[in-house]
Short mmCIF file of C-alpha atoms and ligand atoms in Angstrom, two decimals:
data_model
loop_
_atom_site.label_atom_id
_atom_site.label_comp_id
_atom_site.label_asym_id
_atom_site.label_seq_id
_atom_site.Cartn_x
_atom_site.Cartn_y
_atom_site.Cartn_z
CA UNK A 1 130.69 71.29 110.80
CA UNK A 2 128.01 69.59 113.04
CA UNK A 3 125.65 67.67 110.86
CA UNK A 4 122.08 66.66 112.41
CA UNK A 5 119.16 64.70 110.18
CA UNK A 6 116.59 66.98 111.41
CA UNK A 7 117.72 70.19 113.16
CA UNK A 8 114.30 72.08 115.10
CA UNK A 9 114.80 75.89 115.66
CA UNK A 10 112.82 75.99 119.15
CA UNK A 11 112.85 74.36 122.05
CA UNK A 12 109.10 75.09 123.13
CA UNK A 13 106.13 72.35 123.27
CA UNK A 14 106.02 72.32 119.68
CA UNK A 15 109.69 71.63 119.16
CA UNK A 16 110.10 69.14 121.48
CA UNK A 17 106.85 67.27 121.07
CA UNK A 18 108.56 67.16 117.69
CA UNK A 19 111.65 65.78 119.04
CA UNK A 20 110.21 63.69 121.35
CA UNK A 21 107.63 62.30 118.37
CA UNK A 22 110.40 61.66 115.65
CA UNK A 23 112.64 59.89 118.38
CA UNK A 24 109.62 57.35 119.33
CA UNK A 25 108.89 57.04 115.62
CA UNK A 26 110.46 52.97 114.44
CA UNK A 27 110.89 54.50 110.66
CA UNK A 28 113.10 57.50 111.72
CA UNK A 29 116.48 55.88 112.91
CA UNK A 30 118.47 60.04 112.24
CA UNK A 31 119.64 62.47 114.60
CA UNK A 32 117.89 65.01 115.89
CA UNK A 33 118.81 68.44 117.16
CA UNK A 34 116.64 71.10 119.04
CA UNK A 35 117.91 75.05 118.75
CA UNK A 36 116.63 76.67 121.75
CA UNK A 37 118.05 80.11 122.96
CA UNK A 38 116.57 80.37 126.34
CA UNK A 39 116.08 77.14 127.83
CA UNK A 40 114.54 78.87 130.94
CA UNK A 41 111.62 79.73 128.85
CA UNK A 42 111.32 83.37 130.06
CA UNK A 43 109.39 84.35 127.63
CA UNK A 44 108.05 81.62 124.99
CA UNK A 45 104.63 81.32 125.07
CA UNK A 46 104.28 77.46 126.29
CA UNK A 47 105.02 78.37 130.82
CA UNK A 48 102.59 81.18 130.11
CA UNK A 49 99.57 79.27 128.27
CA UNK A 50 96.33 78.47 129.70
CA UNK A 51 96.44 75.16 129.24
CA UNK A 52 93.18 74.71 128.30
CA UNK A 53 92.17 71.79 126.04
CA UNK A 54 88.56 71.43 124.03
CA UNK A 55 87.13 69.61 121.24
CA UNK A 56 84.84 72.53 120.41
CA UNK A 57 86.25 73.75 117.19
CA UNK A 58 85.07 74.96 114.06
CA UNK A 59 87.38 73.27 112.01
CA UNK A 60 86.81 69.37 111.42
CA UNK A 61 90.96 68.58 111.74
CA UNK A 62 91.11 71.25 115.34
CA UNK A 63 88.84 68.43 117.19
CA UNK A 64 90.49 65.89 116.06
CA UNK A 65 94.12 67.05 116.62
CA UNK A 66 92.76 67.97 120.07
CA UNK A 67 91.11 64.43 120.61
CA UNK A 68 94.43 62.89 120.13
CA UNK A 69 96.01 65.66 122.50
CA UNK A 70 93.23 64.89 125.52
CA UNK A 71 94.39 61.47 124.79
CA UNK A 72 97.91 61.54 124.85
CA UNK A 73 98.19 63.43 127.68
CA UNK A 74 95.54 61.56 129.66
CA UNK A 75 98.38 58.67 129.09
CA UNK A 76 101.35 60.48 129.27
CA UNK A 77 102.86 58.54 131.90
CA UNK A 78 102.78 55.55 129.29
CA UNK A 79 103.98 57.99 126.43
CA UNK A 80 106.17 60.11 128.45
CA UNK A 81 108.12 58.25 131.90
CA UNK A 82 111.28 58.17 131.76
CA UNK A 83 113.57 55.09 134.22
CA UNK A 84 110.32 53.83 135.76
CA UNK A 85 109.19 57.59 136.56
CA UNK A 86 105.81 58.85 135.72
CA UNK A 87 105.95 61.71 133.46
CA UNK A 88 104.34 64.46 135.50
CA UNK A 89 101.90 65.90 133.26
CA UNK A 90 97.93 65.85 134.86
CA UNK A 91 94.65 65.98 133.04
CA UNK A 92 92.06 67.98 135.03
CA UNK A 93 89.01 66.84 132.76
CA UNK A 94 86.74 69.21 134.21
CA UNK A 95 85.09 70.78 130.43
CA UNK A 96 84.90 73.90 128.74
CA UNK A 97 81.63 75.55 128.93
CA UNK A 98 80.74 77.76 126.06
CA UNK A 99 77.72 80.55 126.48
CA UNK A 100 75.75 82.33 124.09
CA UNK A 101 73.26 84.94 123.59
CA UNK A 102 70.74 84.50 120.98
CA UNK A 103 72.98 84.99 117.66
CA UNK A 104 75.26 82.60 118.89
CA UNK A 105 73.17 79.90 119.36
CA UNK A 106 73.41 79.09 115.86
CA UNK A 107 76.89 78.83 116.15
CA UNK A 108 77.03 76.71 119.07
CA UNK A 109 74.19 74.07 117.14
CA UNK A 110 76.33 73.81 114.05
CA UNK A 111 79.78 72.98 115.95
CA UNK A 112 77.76 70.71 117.96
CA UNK A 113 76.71 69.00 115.40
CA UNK A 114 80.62 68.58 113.61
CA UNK A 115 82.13 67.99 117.06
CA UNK A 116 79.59 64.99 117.47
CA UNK A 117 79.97 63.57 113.96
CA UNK A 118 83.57 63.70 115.08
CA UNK A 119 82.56 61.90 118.19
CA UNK A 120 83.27 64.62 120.66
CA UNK A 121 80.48 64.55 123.25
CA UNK A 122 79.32 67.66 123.02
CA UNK A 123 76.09 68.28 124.80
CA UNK A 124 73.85 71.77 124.33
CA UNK A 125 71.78 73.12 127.38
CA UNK A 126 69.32 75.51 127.63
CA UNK A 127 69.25 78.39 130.75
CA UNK A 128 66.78 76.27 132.82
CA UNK A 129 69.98 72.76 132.40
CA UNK A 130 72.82 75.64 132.57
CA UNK A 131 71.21 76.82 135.94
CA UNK A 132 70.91 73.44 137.56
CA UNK A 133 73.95 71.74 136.67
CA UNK A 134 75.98 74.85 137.19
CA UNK A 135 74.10 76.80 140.00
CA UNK A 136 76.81 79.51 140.39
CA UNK A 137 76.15 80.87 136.95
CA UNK A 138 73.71 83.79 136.42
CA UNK A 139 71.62 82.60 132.85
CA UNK A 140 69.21 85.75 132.78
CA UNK A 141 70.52 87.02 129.18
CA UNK A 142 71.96 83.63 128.27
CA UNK A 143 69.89 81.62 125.47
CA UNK A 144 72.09 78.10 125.36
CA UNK A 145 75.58 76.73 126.09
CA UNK A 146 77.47 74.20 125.05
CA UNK A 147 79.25 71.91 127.30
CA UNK A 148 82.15 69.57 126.62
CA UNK A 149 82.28 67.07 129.70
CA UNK A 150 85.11 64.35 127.75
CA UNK A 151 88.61 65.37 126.85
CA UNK A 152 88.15 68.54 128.21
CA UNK A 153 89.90 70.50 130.55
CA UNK A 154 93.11 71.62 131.52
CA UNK A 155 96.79 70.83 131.81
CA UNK A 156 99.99 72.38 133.26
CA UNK A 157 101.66 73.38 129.90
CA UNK A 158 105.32 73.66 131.39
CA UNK A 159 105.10 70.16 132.51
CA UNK A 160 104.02 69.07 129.06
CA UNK A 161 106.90 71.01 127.73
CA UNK A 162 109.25 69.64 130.27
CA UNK A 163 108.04 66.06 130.01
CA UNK A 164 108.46 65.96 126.32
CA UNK A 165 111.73 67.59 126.72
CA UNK A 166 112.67 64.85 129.12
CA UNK A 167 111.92 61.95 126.92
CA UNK A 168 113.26 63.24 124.11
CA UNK A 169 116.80 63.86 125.59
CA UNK A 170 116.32 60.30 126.59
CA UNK A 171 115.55 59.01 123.23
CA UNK A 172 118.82 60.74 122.36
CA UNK A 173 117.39 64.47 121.45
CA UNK A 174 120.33 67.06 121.80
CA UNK A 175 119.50 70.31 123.04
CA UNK A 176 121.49 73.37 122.05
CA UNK A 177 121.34 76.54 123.74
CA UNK A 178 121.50 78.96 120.94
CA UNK A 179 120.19 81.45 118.19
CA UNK A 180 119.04 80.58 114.89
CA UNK A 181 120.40 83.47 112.72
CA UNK A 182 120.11 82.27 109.51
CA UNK A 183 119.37 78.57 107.11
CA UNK A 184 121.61 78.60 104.16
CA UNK A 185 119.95 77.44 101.53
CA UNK A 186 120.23 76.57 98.02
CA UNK A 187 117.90 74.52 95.07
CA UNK A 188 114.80 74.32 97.11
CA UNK A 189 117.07 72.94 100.46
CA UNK A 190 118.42 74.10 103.21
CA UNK A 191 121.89 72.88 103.81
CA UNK A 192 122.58 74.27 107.34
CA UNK A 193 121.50 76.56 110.06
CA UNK A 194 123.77 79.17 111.30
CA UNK A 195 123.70 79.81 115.10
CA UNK A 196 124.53 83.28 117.05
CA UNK A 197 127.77 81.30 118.37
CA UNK A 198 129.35 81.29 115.02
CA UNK A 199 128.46 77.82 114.17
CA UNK A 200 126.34 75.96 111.54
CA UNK A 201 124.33 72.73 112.03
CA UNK A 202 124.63 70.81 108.71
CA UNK A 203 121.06 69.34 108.59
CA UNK A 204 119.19 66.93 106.40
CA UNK A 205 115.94 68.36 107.65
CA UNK A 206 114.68 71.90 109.45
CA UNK A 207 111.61 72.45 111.52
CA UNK A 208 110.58 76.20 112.10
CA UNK A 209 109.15 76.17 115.83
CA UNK A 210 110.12 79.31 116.58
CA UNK A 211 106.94 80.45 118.31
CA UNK A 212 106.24 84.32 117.66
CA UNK A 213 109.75 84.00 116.20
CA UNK A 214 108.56 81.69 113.31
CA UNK A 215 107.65 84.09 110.97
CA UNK A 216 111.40 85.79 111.03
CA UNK A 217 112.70 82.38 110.45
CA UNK A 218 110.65 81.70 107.53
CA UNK A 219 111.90 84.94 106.66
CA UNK A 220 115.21 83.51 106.14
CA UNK A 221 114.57 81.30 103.63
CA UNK A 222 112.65 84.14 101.70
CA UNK A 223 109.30 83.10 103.22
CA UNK A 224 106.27 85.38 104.26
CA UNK A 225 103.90 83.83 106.96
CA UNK A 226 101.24 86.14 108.15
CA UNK A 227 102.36 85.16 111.55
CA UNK A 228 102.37 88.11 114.75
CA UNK A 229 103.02 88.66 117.80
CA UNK A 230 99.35 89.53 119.95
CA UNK A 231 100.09 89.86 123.76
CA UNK A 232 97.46 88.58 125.97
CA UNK A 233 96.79 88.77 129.49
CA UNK A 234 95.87 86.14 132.32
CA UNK A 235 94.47 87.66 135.87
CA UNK A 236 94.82 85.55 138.55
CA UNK A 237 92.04 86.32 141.04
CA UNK A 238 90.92 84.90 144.70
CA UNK A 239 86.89 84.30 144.69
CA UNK A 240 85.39 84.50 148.69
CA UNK A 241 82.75 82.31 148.34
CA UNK A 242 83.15 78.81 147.37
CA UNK A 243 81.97 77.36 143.89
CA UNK A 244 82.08 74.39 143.22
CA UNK A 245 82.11 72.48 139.15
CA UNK A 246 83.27 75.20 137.48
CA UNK A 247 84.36 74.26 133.70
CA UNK A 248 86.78 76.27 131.82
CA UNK A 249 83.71 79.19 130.97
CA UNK A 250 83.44 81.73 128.01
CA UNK A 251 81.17 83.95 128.38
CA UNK A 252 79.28 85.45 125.18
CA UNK A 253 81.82 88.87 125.48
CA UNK A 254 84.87 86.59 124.85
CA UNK A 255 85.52 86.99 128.63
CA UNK A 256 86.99 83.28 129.63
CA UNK A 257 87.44 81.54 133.59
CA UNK A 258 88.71 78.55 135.15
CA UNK A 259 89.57 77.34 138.50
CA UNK A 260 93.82 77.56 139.17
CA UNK A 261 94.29 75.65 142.17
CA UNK A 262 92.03 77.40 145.12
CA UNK A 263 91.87 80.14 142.81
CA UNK A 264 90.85 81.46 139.54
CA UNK A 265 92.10 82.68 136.07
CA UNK A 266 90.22 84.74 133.88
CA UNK A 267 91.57 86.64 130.17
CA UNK A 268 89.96 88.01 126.90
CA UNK A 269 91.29 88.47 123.75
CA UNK A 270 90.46 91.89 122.25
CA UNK A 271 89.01 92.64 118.57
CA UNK A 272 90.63 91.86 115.52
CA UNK A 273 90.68 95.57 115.43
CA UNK A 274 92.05 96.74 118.72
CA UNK A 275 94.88 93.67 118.28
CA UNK A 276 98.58 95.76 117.93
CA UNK A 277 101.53 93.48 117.42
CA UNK A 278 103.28 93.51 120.18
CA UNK A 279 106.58 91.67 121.80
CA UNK A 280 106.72 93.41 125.15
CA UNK A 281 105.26 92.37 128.92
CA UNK A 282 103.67 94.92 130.00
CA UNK A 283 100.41 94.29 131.80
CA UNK A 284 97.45 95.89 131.07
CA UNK A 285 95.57 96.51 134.86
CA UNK A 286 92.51 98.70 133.16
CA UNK A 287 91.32 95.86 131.23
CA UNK A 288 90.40 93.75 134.61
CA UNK A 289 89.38 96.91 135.96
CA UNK A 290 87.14 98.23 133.32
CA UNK A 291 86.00 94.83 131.43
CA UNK A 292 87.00 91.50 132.79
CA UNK A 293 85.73 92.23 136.19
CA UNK A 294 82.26 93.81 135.57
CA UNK A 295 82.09 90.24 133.29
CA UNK A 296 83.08 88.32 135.99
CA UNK A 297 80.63 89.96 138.71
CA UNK A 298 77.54 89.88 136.22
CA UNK A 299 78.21 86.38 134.98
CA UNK A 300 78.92 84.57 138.50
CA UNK A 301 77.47 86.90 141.23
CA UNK A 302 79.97 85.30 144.01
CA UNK A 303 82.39 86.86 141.49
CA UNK A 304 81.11 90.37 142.88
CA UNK A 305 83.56 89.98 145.96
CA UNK A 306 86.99 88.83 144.24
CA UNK A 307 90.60 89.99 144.96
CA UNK A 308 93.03 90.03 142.01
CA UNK A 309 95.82 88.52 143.28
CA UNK A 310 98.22 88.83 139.97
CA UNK A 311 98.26 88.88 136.21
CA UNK A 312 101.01 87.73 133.63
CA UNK A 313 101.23 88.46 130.05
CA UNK A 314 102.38 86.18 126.98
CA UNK A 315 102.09 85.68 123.21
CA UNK A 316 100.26 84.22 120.81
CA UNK A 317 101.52 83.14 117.38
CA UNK A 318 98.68 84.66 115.84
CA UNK A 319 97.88 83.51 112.33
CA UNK A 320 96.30 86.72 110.30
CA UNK A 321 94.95 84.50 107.80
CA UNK A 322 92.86 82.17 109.17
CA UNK A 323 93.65 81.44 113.16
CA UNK A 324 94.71 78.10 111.86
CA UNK A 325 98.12 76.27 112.38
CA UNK A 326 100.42 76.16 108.91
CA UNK A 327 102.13 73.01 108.99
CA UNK A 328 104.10 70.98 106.43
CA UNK A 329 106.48 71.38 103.91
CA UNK A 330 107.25 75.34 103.09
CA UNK A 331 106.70 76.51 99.15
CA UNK A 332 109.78 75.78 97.12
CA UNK A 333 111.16 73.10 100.28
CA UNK A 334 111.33 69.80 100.30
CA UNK A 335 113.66 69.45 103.57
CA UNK A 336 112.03 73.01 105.60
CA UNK A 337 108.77 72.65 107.69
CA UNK A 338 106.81 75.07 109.40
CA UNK A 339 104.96 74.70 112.64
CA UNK A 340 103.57 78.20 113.06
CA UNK A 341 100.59 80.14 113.90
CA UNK A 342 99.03 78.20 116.80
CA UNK A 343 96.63 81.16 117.35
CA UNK A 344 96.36 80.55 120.83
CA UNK A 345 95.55 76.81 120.42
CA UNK A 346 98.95 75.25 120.28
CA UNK A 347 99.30 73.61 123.27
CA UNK A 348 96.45 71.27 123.21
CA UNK A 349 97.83 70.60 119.47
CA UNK A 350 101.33 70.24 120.29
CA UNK A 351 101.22 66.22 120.57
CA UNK A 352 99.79 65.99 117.16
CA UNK A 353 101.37 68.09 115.43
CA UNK A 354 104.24 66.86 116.82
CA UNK A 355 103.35 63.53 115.86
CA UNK A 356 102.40 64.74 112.37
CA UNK A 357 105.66 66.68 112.09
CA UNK A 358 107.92 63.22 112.38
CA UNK A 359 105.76 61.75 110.01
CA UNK A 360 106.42 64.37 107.45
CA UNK A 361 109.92 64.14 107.79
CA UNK A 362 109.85 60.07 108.20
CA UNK A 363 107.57 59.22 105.52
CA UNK A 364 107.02 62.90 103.51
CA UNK A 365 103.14 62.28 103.76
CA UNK A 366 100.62 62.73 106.67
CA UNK A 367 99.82 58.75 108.03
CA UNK A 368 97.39 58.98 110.46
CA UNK A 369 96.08 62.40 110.75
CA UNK A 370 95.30 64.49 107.07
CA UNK A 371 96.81 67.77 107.74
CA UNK A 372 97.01 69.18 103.81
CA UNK A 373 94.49 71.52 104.54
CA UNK A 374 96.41 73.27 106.62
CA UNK A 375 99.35 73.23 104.42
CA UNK A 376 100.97 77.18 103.51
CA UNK A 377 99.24 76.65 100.03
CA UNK A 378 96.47 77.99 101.65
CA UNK A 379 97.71 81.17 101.92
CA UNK A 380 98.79 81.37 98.48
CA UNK A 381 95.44 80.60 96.61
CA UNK A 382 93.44 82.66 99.63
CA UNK A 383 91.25 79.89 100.57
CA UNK A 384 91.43 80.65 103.92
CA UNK A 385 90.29 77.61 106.87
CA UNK A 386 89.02 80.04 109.29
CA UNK A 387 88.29 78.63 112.79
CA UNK A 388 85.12 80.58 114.61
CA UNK A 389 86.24 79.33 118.04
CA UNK A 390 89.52 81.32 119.01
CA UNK A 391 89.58 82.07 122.45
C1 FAD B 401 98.19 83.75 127.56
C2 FAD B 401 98.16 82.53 126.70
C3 FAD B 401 97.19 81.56 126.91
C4 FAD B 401 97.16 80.41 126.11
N1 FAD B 401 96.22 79.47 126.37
C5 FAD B 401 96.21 78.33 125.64
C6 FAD B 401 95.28 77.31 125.94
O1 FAD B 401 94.45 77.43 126.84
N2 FAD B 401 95.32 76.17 125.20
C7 FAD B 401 96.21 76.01 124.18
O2 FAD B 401 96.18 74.97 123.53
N3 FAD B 401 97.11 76.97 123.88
C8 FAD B 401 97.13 78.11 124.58
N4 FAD B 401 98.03 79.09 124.29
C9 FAD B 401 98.89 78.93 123.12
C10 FAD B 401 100.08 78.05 123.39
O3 FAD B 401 100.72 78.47 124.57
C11 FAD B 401 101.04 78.14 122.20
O4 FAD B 401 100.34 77.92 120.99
C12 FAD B 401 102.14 77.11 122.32
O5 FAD B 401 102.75 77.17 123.59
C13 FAD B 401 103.17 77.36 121.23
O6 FAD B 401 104.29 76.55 121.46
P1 FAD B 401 105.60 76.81 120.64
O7 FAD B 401 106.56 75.75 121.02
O8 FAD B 401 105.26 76.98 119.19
O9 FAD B 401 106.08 78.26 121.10
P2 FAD B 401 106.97 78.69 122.35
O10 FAD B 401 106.56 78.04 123.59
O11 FAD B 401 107.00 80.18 122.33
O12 FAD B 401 108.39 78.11 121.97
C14 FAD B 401 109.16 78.63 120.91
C15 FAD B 401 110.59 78.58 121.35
O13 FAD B 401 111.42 78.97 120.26
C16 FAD B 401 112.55 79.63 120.79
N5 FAD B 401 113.14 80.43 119.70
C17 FAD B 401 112.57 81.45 119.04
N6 FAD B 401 113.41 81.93 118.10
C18 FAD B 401 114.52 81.17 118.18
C19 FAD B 401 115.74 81.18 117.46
N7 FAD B 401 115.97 82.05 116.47
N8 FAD B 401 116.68 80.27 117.80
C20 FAD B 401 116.46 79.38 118.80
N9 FAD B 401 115.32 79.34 119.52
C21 FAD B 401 114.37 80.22 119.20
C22 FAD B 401 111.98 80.47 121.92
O14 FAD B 401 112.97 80.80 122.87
C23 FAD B 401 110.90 79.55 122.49
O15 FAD B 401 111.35 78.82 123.61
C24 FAD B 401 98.10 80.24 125.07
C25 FAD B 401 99.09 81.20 124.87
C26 FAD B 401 99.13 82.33 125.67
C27 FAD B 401 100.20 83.35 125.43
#
């Protein structure tokens, strides 16, 4: 039998970051193995991401794992290049522009003030500042925004993928293309993971990045994570009119935008109660039709004349619970770690959690970032850590 130190069910921007982290780490000298069934990424959620990154959280440890993401990726060349070659991944720093009506203003004053304590830099305008710094914007019903002008933006999330990928093969990563069917596992350890091939990977460690598959892995080892499956939808549209400065926006109604290139992409996610799981690809055409548009037109009028041009639909690891990430050491484990639950945030995370991950396994203790909080015990006393700002 093949025997790997750590062994990481899923290939994705979690699992490699992982990879990628643990092989640049000087304490960890192991092997290290990825699991991934479809290395062309079909259908995991990282090539069909946003790639949107923001310090304006809720939660004190979200802006902080994202500050250290805006970071790292801002120097991935440094982090990430592989023989002399840069490592492909850009930063377009161009903010995330939060709006709100009335009762949100409250909200938007009280992250402000975490995100600045946190030294994010944060900065709240009222309609008459919204209007001249963003002239494209229609303010009539809007009472405030909040606008994060440093560390954030966007990225392209399959070259982050692919760039950690890359380095970590380098390192000395193997990548296997197969299935994670099943961890035996026996006195609180997991002793191998068995593969669709017929194989098992003897392993001193396991990480579950399984994406929307995590909670069936847990589920081998007789865990329950309150982790689904909640399709969402990106519209790709062409706008007429030029506009120029426009920030990743959300618009009171959840309705989001960014530039893509010359053009633009625009989602929503739907209520908590209208939120099915769901595994399949189907797109949903009535919901640009009947909401996302009408948002778009009221909100930016040169959005009155746009052509959707296409639309794709992907996952997120939706966390029930809380929206939060559950990371570290599952209940009754002292050698199986979760990574699950990303909410729709997991790509901005993935360098430190990725980074937290290896320490885990390295050191069994968080060193530079305190991620206990969003620990799995959690869900077992009920004190949920819910973040407000899910997009
Ligand atoms: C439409 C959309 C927009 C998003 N926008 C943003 C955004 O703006 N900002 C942000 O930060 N995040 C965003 N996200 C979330 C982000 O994409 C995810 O949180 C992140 O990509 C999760 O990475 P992952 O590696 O955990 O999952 P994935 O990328 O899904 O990777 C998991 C991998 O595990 C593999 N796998 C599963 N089961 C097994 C098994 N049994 N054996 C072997 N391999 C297995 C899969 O094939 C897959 O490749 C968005 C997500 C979606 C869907």
């Amino acid at each position: 039998m093949k025997r790997f130190d750590v062994v990481i069910i899923g290939g994705g921007v979690i699992g490699s970051s992982a990879a990628y982290f643990l092989g640049a780490q000087p304490d960890f000298t192991g092997s290290i193995a990825v699991i991934e069934k479809d290395p062309t990424y079909a259908e995991a959620a990282t090539p069909r991401s946003a790639g949107g990154i923001r310090l304006q959280f809720s939660t004190a440890e979200n802006v902080l794992i994202s500050q250290f993401g805006a970071a790292f990726i801002k120097a991935a060349d440094q982090h990430l290049g592989v023989g002399g070659e840069g490592a492909g991944v850009e930063f377009r720093e161009q903010g995330y522009l939060f709006l709100a009506t009335g009762a949100g203003l409250k909200i938007l004053l009280a992250n402000q003030r975490l995100q600045h304590e946190l030294g994010a830099a944060t900065e709240l305008m009222n309609p008459r500042e919204l209007s001249s710094r963003f002239p494209w914007l229609n303010v009539a019903d809007i009472a405030g925004g909040s606008f994060g002008p440093v560390n954030e933006g966007w990225t392209d999330p399959y070259s982050l993928l692919q760039a950690f990928k890359r380095k970590a093969r380098a390192q000395g990563a193997t990548y296997f293309k197969d299935t994670a069917v099943g961890l035996e596992h026996a006195g609180g350890r997991v002793t191998a993971v068995q593969l669709a091939g017929g194989e098992s990977i003897a392993c001193g460690h396991v990480i579950n990045a399984a994406g929307i598959q995590g909670r069936r892995i847990a589920a081998m080892a007789g865990i329950d994570l309150p982790v689904h499956p909640r399709k969402r939808f990106v519209y790709v549209f062409d706008c007429r009119d030029e506009i120029e400065n426009v920030p990743l926006t959300i618009d009171p109604s959840g309705v989001w935008f960014r530039p893509e290139g010359p053009q633009f992409i625009a989602g929503v996610s739907p209520d908590e109660s209208d939120d099915p799981d769901a595994e399949d690809f189907e797109l949903d055409y009535r919901l640009f039709e009947e909401l996302i548009w009408p948002t778009l037109a009221e909100r930016v009028p040169a959005f009155e004349a746009i052509k959707l041009v296409r639309a794709w639909a992907g996952h997120y690891d939706y966390n029930a619970f809380d929206q939060n990430v559950i990371i570290g050491f599952a209940p009754g484990f002292d050698n199986l770690l979760l990574a699950n639950g990303f909410s729709g945030h997991g790509l901005q995370q993935s360098p430190a959690i990725g980074r937290a991950l290896s320490e885990l396994v390295t050191f069994g203790q968080y060193r530079s970032l305190d991620l206990r909080r969003f620990g799995f015990e959690r869900l077992a006393s009920g004190a949920a850590l819910q973040e407000i700002n899910v997009v």
